[in-house]
CSV table of C-alpha atoms (C1' of nucleotides) in Angstrom, one decimal:
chain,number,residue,atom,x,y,z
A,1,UNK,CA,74.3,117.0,92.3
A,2,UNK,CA,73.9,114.7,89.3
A,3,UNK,CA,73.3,115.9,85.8
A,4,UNK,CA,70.0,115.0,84.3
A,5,UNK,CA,70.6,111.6,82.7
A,6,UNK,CA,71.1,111.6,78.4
A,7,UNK,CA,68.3,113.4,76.7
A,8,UNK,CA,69.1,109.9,74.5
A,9,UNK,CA,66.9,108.5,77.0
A,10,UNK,CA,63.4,107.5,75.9
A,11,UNK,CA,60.1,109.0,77.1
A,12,UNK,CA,59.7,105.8,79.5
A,13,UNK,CA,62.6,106.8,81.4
A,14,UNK,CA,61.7,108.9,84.5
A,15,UNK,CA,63.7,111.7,85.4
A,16,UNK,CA,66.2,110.6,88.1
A,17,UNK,CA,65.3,114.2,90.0
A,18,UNK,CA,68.5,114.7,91.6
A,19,UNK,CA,68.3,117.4,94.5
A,20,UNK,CA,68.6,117.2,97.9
A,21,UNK,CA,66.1,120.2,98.1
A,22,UNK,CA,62.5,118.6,97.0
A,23,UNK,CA,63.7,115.4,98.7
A,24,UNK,CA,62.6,116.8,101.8
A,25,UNK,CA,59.8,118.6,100.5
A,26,UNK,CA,56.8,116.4,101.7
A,27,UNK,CA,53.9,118.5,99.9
A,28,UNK,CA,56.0,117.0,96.2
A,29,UNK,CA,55.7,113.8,97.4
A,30,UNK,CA,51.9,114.0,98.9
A,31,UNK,CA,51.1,115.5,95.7
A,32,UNK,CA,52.8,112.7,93.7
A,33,UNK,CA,51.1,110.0,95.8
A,34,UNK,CA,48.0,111.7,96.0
A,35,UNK,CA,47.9,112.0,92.1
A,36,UNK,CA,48.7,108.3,91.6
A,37,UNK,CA,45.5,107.4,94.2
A,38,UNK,CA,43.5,109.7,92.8
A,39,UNK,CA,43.9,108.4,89.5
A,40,UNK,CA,43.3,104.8,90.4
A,41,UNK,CA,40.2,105.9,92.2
A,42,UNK,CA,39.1,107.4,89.2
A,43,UNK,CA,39.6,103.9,87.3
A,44,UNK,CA,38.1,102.2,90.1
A,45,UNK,CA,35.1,104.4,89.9
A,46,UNK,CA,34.3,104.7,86.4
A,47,UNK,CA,32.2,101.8,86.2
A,48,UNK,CA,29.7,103.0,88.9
A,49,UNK,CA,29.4,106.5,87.4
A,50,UNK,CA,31.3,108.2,90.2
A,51,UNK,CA,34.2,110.2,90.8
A,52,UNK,CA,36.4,110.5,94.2
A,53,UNK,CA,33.9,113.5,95.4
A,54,UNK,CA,30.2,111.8,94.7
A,55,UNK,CA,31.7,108.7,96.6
A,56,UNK,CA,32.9,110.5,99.1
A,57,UNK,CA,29.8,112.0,99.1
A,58,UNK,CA,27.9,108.8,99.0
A,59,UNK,CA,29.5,106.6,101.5
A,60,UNK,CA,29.4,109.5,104.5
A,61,UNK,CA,25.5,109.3,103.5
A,62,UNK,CA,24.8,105.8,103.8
A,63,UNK,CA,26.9,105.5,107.0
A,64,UNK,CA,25.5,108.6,108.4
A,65,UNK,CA,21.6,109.1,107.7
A,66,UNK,CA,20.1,112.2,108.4
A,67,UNK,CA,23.5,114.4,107.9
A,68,UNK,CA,22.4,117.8,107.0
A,69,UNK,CA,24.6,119.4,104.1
A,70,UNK,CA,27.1,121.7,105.7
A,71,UNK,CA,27.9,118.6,108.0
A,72,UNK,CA,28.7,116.9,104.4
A,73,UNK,CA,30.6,119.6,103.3
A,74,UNK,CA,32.9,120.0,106.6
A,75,UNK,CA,33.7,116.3,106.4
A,76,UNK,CA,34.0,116.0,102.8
A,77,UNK,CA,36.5,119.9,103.4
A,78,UNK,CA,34.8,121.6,100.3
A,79,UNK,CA,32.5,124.8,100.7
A,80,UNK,CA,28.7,124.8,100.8
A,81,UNK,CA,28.3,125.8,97.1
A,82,UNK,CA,30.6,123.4,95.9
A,83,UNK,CA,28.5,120.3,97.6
A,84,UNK,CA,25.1,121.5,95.9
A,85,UNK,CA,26.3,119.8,92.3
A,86,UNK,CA,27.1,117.2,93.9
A,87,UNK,CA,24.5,116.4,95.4
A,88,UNK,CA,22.5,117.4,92.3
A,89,UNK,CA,24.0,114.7,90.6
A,90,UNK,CA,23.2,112.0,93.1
A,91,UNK,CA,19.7,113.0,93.9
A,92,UNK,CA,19.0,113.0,90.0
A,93,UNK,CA,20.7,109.4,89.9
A,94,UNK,CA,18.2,108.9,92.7
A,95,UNK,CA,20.8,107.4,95.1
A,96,UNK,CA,20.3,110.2,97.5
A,97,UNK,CA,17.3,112.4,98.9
A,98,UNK,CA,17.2,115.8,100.3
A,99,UNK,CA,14.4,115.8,102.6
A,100,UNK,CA,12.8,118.6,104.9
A,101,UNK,CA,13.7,118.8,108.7
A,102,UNK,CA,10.5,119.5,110.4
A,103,UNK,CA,12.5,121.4,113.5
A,104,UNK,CA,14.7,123.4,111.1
A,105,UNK,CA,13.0,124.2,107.7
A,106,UNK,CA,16.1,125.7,106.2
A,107,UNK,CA,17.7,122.6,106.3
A,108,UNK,CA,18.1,119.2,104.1
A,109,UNK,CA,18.1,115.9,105.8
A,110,UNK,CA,20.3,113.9,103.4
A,111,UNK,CA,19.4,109.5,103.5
A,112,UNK,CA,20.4,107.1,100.7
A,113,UNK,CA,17.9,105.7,99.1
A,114,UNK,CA,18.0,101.9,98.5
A,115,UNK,CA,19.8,102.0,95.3
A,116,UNK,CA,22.1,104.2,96.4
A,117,UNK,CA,22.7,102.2,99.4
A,118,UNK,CA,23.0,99.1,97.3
A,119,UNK,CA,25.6,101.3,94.4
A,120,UNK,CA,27.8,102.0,98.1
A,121,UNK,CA,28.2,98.7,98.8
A,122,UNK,CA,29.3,97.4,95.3
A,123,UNK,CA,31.4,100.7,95.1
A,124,UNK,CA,33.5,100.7,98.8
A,125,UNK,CA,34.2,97.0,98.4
A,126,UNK,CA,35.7,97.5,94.4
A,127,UNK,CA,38.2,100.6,96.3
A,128,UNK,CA,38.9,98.4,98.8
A,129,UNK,CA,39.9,95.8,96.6
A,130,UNK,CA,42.3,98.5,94.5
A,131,UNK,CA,43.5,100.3,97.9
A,132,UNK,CA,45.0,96.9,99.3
A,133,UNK,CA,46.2,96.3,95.6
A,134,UNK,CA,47.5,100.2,95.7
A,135,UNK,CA,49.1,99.8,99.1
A,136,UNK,CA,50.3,96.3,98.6
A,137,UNK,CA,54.0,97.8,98.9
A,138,UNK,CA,53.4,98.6,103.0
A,139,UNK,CA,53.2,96.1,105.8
A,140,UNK,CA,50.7,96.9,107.8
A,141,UNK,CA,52.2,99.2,110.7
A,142,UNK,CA,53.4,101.3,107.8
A,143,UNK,CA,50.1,101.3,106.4
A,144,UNK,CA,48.6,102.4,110.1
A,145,UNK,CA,51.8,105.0,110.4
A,146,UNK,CA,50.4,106.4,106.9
A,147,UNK,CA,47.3,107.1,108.2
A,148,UNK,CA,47.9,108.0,111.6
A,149,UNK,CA,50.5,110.9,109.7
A,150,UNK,CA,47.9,112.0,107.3
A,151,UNK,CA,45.3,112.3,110.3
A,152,UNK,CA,47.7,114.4,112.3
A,153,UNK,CA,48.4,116.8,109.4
A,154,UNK,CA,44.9,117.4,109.0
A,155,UNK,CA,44.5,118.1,112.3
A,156,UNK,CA,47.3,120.9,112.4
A,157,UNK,CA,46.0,122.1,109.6
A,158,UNK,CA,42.3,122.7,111.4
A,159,UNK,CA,43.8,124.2,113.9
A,160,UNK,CA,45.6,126.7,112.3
A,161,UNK,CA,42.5,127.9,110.4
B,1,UNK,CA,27.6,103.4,113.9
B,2,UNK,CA,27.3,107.2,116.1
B,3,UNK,CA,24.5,109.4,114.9
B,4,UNK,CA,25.6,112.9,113.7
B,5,UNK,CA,26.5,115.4,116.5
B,6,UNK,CA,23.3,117.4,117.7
B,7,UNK,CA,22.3,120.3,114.6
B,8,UNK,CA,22.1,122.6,117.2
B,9,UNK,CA,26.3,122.2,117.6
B,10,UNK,CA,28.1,125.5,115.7
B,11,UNK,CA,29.9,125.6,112.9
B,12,UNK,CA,32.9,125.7,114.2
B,13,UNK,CA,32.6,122.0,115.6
B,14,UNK,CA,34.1,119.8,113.2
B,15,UNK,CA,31.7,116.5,112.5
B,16,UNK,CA,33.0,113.8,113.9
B,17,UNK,CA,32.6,111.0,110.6
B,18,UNK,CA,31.6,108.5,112.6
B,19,UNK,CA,32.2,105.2,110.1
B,20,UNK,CA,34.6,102.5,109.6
B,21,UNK,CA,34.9,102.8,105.4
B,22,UNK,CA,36.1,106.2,105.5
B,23,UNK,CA,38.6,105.6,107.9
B,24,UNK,CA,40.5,102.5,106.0
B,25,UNK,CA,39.9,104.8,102.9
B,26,UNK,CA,43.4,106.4,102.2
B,27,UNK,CA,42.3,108.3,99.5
B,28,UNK,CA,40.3,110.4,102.0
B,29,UNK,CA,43.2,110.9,104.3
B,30,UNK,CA,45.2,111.4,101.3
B,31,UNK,CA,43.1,114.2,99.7
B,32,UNK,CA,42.4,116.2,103.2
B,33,UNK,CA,45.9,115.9,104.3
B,34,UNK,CA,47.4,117.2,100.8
B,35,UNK,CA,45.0,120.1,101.2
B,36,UNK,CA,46.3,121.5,104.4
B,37,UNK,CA,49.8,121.2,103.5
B,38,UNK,CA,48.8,122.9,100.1
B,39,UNK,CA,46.7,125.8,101.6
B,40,UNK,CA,50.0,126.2,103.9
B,41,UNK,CA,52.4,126.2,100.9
B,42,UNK,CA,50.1,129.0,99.0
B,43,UNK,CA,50.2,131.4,102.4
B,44,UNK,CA,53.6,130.6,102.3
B,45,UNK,CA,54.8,131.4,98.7
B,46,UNK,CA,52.7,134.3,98.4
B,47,UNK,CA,55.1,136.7,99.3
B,48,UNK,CA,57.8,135.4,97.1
B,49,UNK,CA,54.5,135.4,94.3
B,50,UNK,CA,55.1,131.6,93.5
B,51,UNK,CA,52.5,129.0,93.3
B,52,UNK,CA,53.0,125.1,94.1
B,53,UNK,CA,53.8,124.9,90.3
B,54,UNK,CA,55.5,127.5,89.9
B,55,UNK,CA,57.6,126.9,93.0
B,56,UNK,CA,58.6,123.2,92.1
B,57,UNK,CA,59.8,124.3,88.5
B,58,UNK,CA,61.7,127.0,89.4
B,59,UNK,CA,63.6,124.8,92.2
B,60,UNK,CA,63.9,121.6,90.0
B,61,UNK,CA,65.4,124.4,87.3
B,62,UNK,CA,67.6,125.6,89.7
B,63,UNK,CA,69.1,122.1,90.9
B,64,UNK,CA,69.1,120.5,87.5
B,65,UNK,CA,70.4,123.1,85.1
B,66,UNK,CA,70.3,122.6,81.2
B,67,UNK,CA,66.6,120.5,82.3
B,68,UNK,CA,64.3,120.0,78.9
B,69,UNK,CA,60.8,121.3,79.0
B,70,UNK,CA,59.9,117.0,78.5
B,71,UNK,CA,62.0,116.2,81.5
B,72,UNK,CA,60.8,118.8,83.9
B,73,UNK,CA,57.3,118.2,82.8
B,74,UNK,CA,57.8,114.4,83.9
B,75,UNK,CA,59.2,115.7,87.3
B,76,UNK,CA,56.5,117.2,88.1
B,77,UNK,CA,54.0,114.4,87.0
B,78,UNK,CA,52.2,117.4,84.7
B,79,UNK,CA,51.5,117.1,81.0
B,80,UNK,CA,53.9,119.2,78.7
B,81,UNK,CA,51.2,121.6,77.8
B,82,UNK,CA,50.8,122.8,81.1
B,83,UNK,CA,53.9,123.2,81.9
B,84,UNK,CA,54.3,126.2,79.2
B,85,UNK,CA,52.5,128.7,80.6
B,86,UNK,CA,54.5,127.9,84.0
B,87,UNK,CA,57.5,128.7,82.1
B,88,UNK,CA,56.1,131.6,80.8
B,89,UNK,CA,55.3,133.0,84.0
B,90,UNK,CA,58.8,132.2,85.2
B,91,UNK,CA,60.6,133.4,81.4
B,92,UNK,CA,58.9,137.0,81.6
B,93,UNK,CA,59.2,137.2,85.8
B,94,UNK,CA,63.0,136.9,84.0
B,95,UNK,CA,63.5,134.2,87.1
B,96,UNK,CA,64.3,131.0,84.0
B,97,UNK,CA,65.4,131.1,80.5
B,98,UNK,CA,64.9,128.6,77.6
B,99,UNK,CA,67.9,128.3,75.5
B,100,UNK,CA,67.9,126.3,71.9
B,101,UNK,CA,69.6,123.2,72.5
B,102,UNK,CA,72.7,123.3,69.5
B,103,UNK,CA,72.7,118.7,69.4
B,104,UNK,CA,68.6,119.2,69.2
B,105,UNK,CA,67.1,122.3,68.1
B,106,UNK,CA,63.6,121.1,68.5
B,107,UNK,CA,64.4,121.3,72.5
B,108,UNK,CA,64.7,124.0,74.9
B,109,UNK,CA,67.6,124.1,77.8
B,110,UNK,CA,66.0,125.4,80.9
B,111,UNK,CA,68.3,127.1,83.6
B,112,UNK,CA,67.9,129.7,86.3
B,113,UNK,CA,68.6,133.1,86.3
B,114,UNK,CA,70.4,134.8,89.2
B,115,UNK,CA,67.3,136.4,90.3
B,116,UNK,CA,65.8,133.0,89.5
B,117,UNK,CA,68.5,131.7,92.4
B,118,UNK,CA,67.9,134.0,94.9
B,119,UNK,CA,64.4,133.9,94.6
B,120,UNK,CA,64.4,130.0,95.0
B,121,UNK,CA,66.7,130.2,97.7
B,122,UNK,CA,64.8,132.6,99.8
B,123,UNK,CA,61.3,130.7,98.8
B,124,UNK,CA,63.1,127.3,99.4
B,125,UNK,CA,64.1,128.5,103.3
B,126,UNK,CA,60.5,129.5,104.1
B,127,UNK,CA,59.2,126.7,102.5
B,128,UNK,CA,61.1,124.2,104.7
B,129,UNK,CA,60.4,127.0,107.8
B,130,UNK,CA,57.1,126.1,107.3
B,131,UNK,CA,56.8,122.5,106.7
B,132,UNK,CA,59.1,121.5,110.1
B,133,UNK,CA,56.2,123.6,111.5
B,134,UNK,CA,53.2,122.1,110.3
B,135,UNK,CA,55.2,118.3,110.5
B,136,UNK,CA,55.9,119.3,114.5
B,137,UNK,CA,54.0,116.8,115.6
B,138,UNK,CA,55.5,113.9,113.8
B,139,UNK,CA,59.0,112.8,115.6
B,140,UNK,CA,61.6,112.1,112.8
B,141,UNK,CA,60.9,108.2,112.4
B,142,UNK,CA,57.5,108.6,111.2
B,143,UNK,CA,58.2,111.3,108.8
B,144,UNK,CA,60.7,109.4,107.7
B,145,UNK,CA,58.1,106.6,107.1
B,146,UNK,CA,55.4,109.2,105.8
B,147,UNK,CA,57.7,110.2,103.1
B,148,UNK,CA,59.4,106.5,101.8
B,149,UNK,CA,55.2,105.2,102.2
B,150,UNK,CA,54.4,107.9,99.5
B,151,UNK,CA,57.9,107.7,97.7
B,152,UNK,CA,56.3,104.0,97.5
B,153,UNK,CA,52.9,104.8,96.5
B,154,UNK,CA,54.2,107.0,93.4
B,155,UNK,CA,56.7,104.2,92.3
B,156,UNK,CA,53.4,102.0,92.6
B,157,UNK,CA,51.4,104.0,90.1
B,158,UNK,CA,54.5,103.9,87.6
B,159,UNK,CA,54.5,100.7,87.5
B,160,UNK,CA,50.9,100.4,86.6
B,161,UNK,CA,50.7,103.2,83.9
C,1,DT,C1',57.7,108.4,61.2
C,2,DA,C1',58.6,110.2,65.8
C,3,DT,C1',59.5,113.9,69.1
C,4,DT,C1',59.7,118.9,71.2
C,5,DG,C1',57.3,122.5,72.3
C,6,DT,C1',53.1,124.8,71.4
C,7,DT,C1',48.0,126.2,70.8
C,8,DA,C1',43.4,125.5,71.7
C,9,DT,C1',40.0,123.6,74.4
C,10,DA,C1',37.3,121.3,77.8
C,11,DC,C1',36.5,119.4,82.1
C,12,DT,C1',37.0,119.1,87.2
C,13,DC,C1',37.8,121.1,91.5
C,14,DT,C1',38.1,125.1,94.3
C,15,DA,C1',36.8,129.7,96.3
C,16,DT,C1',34.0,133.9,97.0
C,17,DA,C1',30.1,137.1,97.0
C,18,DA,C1',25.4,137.6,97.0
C,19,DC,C1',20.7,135.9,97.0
C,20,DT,C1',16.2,133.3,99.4
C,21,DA,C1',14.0,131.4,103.0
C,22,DT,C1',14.0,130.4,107.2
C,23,DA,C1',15.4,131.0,112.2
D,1,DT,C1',20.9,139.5,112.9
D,2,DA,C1',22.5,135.0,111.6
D,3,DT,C1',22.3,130.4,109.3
D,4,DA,C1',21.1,126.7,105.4
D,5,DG,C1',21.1,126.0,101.0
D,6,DT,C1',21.5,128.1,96.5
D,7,DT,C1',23.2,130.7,92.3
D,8,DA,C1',26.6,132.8,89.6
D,9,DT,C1',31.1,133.2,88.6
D,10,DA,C1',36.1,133.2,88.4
D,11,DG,C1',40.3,130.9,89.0
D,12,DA,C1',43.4,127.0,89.3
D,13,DG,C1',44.8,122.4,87.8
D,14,DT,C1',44.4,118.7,84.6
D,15,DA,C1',43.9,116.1,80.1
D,16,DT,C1',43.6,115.4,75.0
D,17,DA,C1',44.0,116.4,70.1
D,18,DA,C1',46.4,118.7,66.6
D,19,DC,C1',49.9,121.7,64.7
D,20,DA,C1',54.9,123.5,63.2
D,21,DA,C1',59.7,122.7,63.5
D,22,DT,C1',63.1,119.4,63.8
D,23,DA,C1',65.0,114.7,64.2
DNA sequence: TATTGTTATACTCTATAACTATA
DNA sequence: TATAGTTATAGAGTATAACAATA
C-alpha cells in the first residue's frame, strides 16, 4: 500500500501503480500490451499505407484465395459492415478483387491481385522483423506459452457467445 | 496451405485460418484475445454501470488516494484529455472527488468516495469472479507467465517511446 | 517558460438496424 | 424465409492542438 511517489517527479517517471487489486487483473495488462503492439504495428505499417485491420485483411487474402467476405470478417472477429470499408480501401488500392461466385451470386470471391500479393510480402516480413524486435524480451517457450494462452482465451470466449 | 472450409458450411462454423503468418503474428492473437476478455468485462460491469475506463479509474482511485489527474492518466496509458470526462462521469455518479491540491493549485487530488468504495469493492469481486472463469483453462504457471510476458511487452514499449 | 487540467475536434474501431439481391 | 453484401448511423476509444490558471 505505497503512496504515489512525489508529485516532484517528472512527467518521464511512470506511476509506480501500487495495488495488489489490478495486479491480478489480466484485461489491464492485455490492454497495456495490446496498446504497445498495436502502436508499433502502426509504425511498422505506415510505410505501406496500412493499418493493423487492412493487413489483417490482406495477409488472410493472399494465404487464403477465394475467401468469401463473412469468412473474412469471422477470422478477422469484426461484423459484416465493418469489413465493407475495408475492403473498399484495398480494392481501390487495387491489391484486392471482389469477384462474382458463379454457384452463389450473392457472394464475393476475394483473391489478391499481384500487387497486393507482392505489398504482403514486403509487409509480413517488415512485422516480423518488429514482432521478434517487440518480443525480444521472451525466450522462446514463453513466447509459445504467450500464444498458446491468447489462443485459449479466444476460444472460451467463442464458446461462451 | 488448406483451402477455405466448403461455403455451403453455416455460420456458426468458425473458419479455420488455415496459414502460417497469422499464426506467428502476435498482434492477431493479441487483438482477438483482448476482445473476449473485454466483451466479458463489459457484461460484467454492467450492472455495477462501469465501463473498462471507468472501472480501472475508480479502482486505481480507490488504492492510491490523493492520485493527480497526470498520474492516473499515465496509469492507465490514456492521454489527460480523456481522462476528464471519465472523471466526470465518476465526480457527478458522486463515486470520486477532485480536491485543489494546497502545495500546487494548478492540480487536482483524486480520492474515492464511500459510495465510490463500495461500489469498487462490489465491482472489483465480480470482476475477479469472472476473470478465474474465463482463465479456467490456464493452470496457475501459465497465467502466471501470460501476465509477467505482457507485464514485459508494456515495459518493452516504454522503453522505446 | 513549463505544467495541470480543460476544451474542441478529428479519426479509428465497433455495433446495430434496415435495405438489395440473390438463394 | 434466410443469407451475402451493403448503407447509414451511433457510440466508444484515441490522439493532437490550443487555452486558462498556476508554477
Amino acid at each position: 500500500m505505497k503512496k504515489p511517489a512525489q508529485t516532484s517527479a517528472t512527467t518521464t517517471d511512470i506511476l509506480m501503480v501500487s495495488d495488489a487489486t489490478l495486479r491480478g487483473f489480466v484485461g489491464y495488462h492485455m490492454k497495456r500490451a495490446f496498446n504497445v503492439v498495436q502502436a508499433d504495428l502502426v509504425r511498422t505499417l505506415q510505410p505501406f499505407e496500412l493499418r493493423m485491420l487492412t493487413y489483417s485483411a490482406l495477409v488472410l487474402i493472399v494465404d487464403n484465395p477465394g475467401l468469401r467476405q463473412s469468412q473474412l470478417a469471422d477470422a478477422m472477429d469484426i461484423e459484416r459492415p465493418n469489413l465493407v470499408v475495408i475492403l473498399d480501401e484495398l480494392e481501390g488500392r487495387e491489391l484486392v478483387s471482389r469477384d462474382r461466385v458463379p454457384t452463389d451470386r450473392r457472394a464475393y470471391a476475394l483473391t489478391a491481385t499481384p500487387a497486393g500479393q507482392l505489398l504482403c510480402k514486403r509487409a509480413v516480413a517488415a512485422v516480423e522483423a518488429h514482432e521478434r524486435a517487440l518480443l525480444s524480451g521472451l525466450d522462446d517457450a514463453t513466447r509459445a506459452t504467450l500464444v498458446a494462452a491468447l489462443s485459449k482465451i479466444e476460444k472460451s470466449g467463442k464458446s461462451r457467445a
